[in-house]
Short mmCIF file of C-alpha atoms in Angstrom, two decimals:
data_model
loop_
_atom_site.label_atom_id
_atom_site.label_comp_id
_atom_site.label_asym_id
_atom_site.label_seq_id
_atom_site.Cartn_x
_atom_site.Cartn_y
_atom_site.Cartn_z
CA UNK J 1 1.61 4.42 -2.40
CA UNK J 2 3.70 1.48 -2.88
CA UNK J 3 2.78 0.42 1.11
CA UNK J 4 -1.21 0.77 0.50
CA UNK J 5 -1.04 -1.26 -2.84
CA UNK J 6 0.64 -3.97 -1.48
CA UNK J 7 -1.63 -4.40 1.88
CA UNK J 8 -4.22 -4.24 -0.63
CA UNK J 9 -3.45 -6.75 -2.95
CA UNK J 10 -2.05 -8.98 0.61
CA UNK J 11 -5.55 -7.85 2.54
CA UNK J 12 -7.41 -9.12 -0.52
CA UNK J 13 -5.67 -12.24 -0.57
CA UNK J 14 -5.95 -12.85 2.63
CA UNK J 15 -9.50 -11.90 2.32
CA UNK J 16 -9.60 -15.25 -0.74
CA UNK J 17 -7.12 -17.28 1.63
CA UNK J 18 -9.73 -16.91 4.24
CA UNK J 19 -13.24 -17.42 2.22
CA UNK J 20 -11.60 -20.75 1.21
CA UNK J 21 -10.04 -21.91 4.27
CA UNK J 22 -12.77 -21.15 6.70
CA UNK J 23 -15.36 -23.25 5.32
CA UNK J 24 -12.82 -26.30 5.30
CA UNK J 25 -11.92 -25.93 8.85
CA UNK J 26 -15.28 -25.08 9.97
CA UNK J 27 -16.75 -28.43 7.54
CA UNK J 28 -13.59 -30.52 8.97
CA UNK J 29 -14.98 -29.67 13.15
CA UNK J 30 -18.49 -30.60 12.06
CA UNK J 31 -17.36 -33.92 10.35
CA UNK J 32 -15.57 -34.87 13.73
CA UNK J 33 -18.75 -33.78 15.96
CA UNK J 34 -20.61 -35.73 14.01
CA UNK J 35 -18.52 -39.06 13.41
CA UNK J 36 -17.65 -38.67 16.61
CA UNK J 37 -20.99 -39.10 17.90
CA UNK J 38 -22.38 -41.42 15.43
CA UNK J 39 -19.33 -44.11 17.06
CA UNK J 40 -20.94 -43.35 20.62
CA UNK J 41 -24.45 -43.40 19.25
CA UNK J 42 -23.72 -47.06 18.16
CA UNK J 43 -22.24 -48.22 21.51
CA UNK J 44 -25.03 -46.55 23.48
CA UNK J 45 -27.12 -48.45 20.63
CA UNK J 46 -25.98 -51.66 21.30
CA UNK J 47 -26.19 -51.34 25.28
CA UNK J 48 -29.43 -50.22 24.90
CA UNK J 49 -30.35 -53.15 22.39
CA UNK J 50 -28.58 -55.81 25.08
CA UNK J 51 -30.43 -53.94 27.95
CA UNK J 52 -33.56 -54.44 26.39
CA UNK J 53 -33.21 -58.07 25.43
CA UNK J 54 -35.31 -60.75 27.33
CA UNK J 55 -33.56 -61.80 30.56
CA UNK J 56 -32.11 -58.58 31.25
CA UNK J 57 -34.68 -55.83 31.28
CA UNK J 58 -35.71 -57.34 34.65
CA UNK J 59 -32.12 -56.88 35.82
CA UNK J 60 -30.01 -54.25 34.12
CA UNK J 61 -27.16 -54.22 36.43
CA UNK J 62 -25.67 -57.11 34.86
CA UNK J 63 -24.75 -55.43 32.10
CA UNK J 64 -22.37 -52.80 34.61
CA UNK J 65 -19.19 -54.89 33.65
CA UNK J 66 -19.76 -54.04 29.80
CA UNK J 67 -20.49 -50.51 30.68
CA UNK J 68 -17.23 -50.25 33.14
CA UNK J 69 -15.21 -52.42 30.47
CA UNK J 70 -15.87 -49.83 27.58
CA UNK J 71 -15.21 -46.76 29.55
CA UNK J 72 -12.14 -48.70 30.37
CA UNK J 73 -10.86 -49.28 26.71
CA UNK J 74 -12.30 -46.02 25.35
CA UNK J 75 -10.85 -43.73 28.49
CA UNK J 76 -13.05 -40.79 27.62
CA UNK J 77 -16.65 -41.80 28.00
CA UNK J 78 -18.30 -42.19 31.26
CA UNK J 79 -21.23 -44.60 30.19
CA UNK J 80 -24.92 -45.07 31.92
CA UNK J 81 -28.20 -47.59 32.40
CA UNK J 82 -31.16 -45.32 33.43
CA UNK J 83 -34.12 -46.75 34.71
CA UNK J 84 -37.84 -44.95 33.32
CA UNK J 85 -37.61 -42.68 35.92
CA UNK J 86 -33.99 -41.31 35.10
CA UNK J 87 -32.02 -42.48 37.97
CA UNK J 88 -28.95 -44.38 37.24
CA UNK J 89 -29.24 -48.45 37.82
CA UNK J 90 -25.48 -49.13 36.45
CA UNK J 91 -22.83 -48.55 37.23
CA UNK J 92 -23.84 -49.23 40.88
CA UNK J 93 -23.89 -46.60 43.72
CA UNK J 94 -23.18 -44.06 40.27
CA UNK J 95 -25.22 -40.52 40.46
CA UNK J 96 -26.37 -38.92 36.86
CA UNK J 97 -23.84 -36.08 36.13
CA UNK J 98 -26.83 -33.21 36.08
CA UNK J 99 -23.16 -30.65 36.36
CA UNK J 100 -22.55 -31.34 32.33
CA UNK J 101 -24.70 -29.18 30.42
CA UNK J 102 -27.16 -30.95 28.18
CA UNK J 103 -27.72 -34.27 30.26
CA UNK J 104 -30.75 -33.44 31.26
CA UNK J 105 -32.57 -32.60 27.69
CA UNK J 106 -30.67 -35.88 26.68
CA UNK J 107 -32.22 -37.90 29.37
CA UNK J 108 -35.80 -36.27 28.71
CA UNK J 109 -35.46 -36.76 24.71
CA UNK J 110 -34.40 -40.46 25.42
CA UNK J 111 -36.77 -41.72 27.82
CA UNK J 112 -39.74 -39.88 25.57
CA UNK J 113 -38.36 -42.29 22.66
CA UNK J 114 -35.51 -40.16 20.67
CA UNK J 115 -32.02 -40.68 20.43
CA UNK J 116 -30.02 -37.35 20.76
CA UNK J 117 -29.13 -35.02 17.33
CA UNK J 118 -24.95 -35.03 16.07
CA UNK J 119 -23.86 -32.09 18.17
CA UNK J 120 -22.64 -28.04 16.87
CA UNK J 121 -18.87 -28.56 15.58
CA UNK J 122 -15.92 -29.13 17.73
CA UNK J 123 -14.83 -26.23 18.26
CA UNK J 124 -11.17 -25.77 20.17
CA UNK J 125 -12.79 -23.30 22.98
CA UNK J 126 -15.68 -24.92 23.59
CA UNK J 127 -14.59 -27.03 26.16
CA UNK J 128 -18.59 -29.11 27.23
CA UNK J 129 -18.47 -32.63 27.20
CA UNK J 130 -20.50 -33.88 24.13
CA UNK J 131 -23.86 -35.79 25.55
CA UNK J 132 -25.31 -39.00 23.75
CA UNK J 133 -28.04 -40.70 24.73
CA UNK J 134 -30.88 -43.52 23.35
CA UNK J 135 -33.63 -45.21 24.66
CA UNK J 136 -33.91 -48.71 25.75
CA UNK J 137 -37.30 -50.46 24.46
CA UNK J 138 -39.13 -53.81 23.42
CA UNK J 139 -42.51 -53.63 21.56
CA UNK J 140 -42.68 -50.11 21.29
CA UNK J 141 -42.00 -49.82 25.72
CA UNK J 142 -39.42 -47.34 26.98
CA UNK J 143 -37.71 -49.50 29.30
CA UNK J 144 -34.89 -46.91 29.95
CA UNK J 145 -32.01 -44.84 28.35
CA UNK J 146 -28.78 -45.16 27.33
CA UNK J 147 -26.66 -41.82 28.55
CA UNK J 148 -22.68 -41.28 27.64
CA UNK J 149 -20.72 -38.25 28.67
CA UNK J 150 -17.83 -38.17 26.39
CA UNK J 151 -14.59 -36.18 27.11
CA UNK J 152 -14.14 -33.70 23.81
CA UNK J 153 -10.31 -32.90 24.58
CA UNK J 154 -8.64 -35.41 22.02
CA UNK J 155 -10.61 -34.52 18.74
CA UNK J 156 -10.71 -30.56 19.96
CA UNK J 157 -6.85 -31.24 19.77
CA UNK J 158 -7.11 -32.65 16.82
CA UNK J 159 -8.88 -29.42 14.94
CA UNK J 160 -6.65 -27.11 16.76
CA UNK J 161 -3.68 -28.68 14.89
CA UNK J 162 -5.80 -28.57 11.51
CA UNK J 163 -6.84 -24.88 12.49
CA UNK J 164 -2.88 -24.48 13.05
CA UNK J 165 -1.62 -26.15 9.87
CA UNK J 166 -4.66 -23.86 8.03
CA UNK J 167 -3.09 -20.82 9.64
CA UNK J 168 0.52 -21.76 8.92
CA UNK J 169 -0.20 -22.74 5.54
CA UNK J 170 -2.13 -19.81 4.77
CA UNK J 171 1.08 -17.65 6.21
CA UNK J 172 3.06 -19.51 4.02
CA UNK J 173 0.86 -19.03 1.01
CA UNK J 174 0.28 -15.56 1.41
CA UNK J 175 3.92 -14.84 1.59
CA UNK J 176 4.74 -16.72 -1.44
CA UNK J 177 2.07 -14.69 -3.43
CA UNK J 178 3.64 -11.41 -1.71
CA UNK J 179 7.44 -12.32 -2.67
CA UNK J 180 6.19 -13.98 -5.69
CA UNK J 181 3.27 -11.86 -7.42
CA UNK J 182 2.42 -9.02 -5.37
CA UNK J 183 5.82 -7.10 -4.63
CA UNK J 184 7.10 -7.69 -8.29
CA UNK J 185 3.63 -6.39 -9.56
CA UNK J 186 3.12 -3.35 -6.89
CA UNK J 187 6.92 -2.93 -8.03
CA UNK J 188 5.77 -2.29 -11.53
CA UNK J 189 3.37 -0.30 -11.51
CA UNK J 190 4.00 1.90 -8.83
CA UNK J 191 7.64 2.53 -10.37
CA UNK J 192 6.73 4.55 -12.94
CA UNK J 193 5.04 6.93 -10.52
CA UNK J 194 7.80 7.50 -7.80
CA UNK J 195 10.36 8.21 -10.30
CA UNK J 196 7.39 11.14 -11.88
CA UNK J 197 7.20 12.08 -8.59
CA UNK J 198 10.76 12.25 -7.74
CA UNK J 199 11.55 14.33 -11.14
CA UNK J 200 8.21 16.70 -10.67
CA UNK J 201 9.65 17.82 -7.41
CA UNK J 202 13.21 18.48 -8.97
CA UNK J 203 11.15 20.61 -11.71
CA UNK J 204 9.08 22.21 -9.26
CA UNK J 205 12.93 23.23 -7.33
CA UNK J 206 14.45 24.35 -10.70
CA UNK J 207 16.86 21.08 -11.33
CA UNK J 208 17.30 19.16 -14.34
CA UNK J 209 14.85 16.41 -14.69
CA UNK J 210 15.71 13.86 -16.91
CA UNK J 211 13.84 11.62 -18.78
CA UNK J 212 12.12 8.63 -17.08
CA UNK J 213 12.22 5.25 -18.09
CA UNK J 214 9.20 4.54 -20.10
CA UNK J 215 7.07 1.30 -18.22
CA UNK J 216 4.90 0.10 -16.13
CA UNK J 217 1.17 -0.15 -17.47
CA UNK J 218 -0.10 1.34 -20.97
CA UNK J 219 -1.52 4.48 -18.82
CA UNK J 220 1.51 4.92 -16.93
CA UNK J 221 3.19 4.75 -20.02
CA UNK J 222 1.00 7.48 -21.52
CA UNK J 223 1.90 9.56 -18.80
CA UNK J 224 5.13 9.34 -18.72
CA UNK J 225 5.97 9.82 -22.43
CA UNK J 226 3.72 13.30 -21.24
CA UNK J 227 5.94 14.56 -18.35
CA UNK J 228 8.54 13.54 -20.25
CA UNK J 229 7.49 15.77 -23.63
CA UNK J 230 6.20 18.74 -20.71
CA UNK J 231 10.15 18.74 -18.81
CA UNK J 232 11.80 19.27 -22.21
CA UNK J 233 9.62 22.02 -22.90
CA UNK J 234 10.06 23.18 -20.03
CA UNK J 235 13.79 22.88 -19.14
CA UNK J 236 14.03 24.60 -23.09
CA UNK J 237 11.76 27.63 -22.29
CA UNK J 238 13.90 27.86 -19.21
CA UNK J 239 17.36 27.49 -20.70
CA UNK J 240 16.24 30.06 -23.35
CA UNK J 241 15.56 32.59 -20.94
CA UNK J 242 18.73 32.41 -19.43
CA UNK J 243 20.20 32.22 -22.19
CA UNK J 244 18.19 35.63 -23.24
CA UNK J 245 18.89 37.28 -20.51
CA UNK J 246 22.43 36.77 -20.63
CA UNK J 247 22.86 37.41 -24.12
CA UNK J 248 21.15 40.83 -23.31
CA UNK J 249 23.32 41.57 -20.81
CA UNK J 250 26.75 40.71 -22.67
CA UNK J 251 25.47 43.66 -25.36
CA UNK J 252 24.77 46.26 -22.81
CA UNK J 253 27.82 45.58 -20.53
CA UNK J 254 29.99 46.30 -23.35
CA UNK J 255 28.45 49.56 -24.68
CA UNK J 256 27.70 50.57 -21.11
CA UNK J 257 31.36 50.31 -20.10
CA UNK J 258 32.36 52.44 -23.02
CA UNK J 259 29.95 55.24 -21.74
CA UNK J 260 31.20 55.15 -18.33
CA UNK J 261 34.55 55.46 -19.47
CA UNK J 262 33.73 58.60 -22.11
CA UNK J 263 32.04 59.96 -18.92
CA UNK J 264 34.77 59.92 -16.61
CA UNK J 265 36.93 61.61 -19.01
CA UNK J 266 34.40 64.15 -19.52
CA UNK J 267 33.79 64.41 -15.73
CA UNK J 268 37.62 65.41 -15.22
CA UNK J 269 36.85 68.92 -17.16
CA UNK J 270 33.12 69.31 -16.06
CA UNK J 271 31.51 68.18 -12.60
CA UNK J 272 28.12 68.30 -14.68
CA UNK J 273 28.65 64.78 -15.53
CA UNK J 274 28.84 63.34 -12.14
CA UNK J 275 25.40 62.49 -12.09
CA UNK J 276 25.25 61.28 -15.08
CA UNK J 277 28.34 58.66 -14.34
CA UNK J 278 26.35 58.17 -10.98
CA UNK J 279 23.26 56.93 -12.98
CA UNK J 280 25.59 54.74 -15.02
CA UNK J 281 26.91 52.91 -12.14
CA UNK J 282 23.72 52.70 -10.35
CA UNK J 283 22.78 50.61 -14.01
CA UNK J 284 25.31 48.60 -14.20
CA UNK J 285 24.82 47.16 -10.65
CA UNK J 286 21.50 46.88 -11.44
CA UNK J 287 22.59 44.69 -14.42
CA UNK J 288 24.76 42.46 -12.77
CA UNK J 289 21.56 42.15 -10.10
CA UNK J 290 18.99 41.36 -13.03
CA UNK J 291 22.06 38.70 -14.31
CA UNK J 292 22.66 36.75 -10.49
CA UNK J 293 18.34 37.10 -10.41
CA UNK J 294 18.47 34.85 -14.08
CA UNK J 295 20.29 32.51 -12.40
CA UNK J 296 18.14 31.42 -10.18
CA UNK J 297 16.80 27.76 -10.04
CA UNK J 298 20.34 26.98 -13.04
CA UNK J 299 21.79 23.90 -13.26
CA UNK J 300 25.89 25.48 -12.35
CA UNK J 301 25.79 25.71 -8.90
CA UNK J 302 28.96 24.43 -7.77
CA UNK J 303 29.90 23.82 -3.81
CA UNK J 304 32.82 23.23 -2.22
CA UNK J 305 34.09 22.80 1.53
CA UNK J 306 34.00 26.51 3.21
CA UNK J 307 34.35 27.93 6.60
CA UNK J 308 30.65 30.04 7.41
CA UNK J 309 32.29 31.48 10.89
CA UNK J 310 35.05 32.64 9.05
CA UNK J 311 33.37 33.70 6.54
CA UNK J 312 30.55 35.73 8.62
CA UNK J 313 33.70 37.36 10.74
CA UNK J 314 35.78 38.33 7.40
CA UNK J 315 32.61 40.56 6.02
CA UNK J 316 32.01 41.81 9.46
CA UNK J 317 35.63 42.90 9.72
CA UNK J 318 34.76 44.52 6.70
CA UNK J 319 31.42 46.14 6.85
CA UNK J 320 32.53 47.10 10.64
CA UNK J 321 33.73 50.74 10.19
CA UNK J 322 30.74 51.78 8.14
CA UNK J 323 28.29 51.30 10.79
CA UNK J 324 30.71 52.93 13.52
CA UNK J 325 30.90 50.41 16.23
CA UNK J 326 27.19 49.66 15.33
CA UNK J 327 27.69 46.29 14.52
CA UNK J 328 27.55 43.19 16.63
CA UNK J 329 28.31 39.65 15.74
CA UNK J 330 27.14 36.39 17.62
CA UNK J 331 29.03 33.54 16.53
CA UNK J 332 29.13 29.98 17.36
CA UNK J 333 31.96 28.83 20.20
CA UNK J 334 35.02 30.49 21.15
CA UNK J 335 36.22 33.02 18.77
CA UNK J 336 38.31 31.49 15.80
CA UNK J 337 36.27 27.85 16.11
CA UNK J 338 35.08 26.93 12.47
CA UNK J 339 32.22 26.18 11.23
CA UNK J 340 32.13 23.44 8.14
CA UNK J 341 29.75 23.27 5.51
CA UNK J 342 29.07 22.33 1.40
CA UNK J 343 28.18 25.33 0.12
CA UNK J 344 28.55 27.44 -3.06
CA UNK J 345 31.91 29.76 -2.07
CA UNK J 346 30.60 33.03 -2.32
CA UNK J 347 26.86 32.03 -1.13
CA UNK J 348 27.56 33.47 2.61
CA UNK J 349 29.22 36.67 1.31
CA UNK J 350 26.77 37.53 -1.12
CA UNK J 351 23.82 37.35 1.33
CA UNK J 352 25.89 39.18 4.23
CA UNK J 353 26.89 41.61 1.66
CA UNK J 354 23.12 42.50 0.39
CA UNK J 355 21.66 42.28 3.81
CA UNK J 356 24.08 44.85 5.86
CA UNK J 357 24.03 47.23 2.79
CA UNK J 358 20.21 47.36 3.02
CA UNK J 359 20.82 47.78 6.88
CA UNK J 360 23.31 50.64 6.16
CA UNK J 361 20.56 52.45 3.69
CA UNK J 362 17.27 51.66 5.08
CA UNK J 363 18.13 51.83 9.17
CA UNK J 364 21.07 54.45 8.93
CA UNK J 365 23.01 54.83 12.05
CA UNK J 366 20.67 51.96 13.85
CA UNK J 367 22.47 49.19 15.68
CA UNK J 368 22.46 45.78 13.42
CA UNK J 369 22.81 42.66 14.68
CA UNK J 370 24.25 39.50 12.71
CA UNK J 371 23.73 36.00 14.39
CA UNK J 372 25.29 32.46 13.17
CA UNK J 373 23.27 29.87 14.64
CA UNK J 374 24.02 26.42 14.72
CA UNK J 375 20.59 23.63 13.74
CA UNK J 376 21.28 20.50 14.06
CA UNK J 377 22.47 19.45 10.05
CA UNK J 378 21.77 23.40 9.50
CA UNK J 379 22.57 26.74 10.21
CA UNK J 380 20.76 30.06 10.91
CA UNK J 381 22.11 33.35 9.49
CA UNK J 382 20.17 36.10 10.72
CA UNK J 383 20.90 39.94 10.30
CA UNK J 384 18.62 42.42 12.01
CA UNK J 385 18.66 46.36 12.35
CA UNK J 386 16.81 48.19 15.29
CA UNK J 387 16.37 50.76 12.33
CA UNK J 388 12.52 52.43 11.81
CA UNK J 389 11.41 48.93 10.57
CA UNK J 390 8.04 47.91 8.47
CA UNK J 391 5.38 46.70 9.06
CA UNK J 392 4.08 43.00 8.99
CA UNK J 393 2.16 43.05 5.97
CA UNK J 394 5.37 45.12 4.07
CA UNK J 395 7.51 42.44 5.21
CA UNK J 396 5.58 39.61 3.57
CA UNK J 397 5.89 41.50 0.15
CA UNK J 398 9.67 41.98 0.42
CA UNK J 399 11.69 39.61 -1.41
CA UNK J 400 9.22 40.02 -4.89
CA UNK J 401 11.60 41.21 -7.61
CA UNK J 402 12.31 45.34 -8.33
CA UNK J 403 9.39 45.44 -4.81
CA UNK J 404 10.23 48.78 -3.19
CA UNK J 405 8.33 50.89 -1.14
CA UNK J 406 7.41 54.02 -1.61
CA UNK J 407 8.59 55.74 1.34
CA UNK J 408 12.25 54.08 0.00
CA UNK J 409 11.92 55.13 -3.33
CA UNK J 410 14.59 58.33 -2.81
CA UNK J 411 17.17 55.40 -1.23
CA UNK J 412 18.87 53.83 -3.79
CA UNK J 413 18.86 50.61 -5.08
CA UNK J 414 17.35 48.34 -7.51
CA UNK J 415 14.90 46.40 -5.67
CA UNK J 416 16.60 43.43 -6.41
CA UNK J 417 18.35 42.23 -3.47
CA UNK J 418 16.23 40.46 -1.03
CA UNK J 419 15.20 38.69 -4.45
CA UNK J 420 18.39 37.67 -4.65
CA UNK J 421 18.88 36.49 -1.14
CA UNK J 422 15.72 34.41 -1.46
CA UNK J 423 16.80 32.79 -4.73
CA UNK J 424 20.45 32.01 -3.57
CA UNK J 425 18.86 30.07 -0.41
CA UNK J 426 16.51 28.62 -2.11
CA UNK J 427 19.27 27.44 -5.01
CA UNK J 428 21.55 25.68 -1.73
CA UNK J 429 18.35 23.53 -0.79
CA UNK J 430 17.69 26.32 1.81
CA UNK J 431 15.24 28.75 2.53
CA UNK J 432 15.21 32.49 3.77
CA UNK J 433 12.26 34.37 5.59
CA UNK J 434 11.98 38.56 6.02
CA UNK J 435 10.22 39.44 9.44
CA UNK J 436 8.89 42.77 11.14
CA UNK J 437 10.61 43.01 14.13
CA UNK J 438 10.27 45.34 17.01
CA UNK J 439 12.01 47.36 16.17
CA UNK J 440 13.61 46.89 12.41
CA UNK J 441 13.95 44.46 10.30
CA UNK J 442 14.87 40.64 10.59
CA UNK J 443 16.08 38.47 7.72
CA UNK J 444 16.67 34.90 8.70
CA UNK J 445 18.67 32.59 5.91
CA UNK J 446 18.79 29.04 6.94
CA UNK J 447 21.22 26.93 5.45
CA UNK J 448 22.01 23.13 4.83
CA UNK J 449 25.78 21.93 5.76
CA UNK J 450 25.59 19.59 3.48
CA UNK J 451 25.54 19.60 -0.58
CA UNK J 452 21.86 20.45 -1.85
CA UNK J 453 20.57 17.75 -4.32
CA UNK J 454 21.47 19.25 -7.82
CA UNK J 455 24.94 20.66 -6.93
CA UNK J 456 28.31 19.52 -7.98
CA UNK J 457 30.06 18.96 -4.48
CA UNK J 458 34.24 19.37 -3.00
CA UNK J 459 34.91 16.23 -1.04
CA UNK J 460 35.01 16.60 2.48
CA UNK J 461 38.31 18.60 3.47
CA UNK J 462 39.02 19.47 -0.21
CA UNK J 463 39.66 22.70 -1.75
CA UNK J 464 37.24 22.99 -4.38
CA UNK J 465 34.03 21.03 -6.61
CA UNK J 466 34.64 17.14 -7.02
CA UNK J 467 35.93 15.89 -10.27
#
């Protein structure tokens, strides 16, 4: 935005620059055609009044040393007696230059009684010769014409530097208005609107987005005070939920630990009770789920300097004997090479974690495959099971919070943790994608190795958040 104000303010300057300049130069080549041929108008004037005086009409060649000595002294003009019929009479032996465009409606207009009209400007590319000619006469006789052929080179010159200095000084102007007027202004009032911008789009990602300096113009003003009164609310509906949902879950954590432990006593003297201390623990992970789901899009994400290789191989080491030689890994370089990024510490293990237990329930005894891809500034972490798989249309519905299928509703689970994968991804400045494959399942977390916008971040080689 700030780009397209500014070449519009600088277009429409230029557009002023050029309204005002254009006539000058254009008024400044017609004033030189003209004067220009008004000065050879009165020297073919006066040749033609001394060619027509008593004595010499009978013998105009004796006027061919005034014509030779002013084409001498002037350098330009090539200068011509022409008898009634046209042909040239001085200088001697001299043939009329019929080659230059406009010599012969010259001649024709002189020798009918006219003196030629001031020429069309001098402009630098046209190159013609400029043409002046008037007729010689006594008592209302044509005795002849008068015909000059002037070389235009020295006042085209002459507007081409004017045209240049114009140009120049037009530059020159326009970039003082640009450093001058236009940047400050574009500055001003486009300000306002890249910093809403910039703190919509940390809103829209779930970061804190503070308030914005109020200026600019009264309506950008307006505006601002508005986003700034809609974040708060926002940001405070948002904090209270949070807030909610983890007050909520403090009160039933601690009653809901007391039950489990009444029912494990109980379930020492009567097996009854184990599915009853089942259901409890099957609630309680799907509390902590609904608590990691709350904190989604918070403002505590923390990330420090971790190791994803070693990471991925340390939770394949340990998922390994539950799949039964099942599980493959495909990890970047030679075993043991590490593989550096800014990440929240347990980010990597929490999504390997969700992902191969859904693999173990949903695809049991299937072959699952974990990849650790290397993208440029990113990596890929992909787990897929050759298990029965869903279909295309399931897979774009996975991910929704407490979205199960039906045909899983006997597995169980909380329908929670693809949500959670999703959020945690999307939290890093990341993004994660379920796909049908063929056959199974694919899950595909792509990750930054750098320190999202938003997060606290470890130095580079340090061993845990910045100061």
């Amino acid at each position: 935005m700030r780009r397209r104000l500014l070449a519009l303010s600088l277009s429409v300057t230029l557009a002023v620059l050029a309204a005002l300049v254009v006539p000058l130069v254009a008024a400044y080549a017609e004033e030189r055609a003209v004067r220009l041929h008004e000065e050879r108008l009165a020297a073919a004037t006066r040749f033609a009044t001394l060619a027509g005086a008593p004595g010499l009409d009978s013998d105009p060649a004796l006027l061919a040393a005034d014509l030779a000595r002013f084409d001498a002294v002037t350098t330009t003009t090539r200068t011509f007696l022409l008898d009634t019929d046209g042909t040239v009479v001085a200088p001697p032996g001299a043939d009329l230059p019929t080659d230059v465009p406009g010599v012969d409606g010259a001649v024709r207009r002189a020798l009918g009684g006219a003196p030629t009209s001031p020429p069309d400007p001098l402009w630098p590319w046209n190159d013609e010769p400029m043409v002046v000619a008037t007729p010689i006469g006594r008592d209302a006789q044509v005795l002849g014409a008068v015909l000059l052929v002037e070389d235009t080179a020295a006042p085209r010159s002459e507007v081409t530097r004017r045209m240049v200095v114009a140009g120049l000084g037009g530059v020159l102007f326009v970039g003082l208005v640009a450093w001058l007027v236009a940047v400050p202004l574009v500055g001003w009032v486009v300000r306002p609107v890249e910093d809403l911008e910039e703190r919509a789009r940390d809103l829209a990602r779930g970061r804190t987005a503070p308030a914005g300096r109020i200026e600019g113009p009264p309506e950008l003003r307006r505006l601002v005070q508005s986003f700034n009164d809609m974040a708060a609310s926002v940001e405070h509906s948002q904090r209270q939920q949070r807030e909610l949902v983890a007050d909520v879950s403090h009160q039933l954590a601690n009653p809901l630990t007391a039950l489990r432990l009444r029912l494990e006593a109980i379930s020492a003297r009567d097996p009854e009770v184990e599915p009853v201390l089942a259901e409890t623990d099957r609630l309680a992970r799907a509390l902590e789920s609904v608590i990691e789901v709350s904190r989604a899009g918070g403002f505590d994400r923390v990330a420090v300097q971790v190791d994803l290789a070693a990471q991925v191989r340390e939770r394949i080491e340990l998922w390994a004997p539950l799949f039964e030689g099942h599980l493959h890994a495909d990890l970047p370089g030679d075993a043991g090479e590490p593989l550096p990024a800014v990440l929240e510490e347990d980010l990597v293990t929490t999504v390997l974690d969700v992902l191969l237990d859904n693999a173990l329930k949903y695809a049991p005894g299937a072959a699952v495959d974990v990849a650790l891809t290397r993208l440029g500034d990113r990596v890929e972490l992909s787990v897929r099971d050759h298990g029965p798989g869903v279909a295309a249309d399931e897979a774009a519905t996975l991910g929704a919070r407490f979205r199960r299928l039906e045909r899983h509703a006997d597995v169980e689970g909380t329908g929670l943790g693809l949500a959670i994968v999703l959020l945690r991804a999307q939290d890093a400045g990341g993004h994660a994608r379920v796909e049908a494959a063929d056959p199974g399942l694919r899950v595909r977390v792509t990750l930054p190795t750098g320190p999202a916008p938003g997060t606290s971040a470890a130095t580079p080689g340090g061993a845990g958040p910045a100061a």
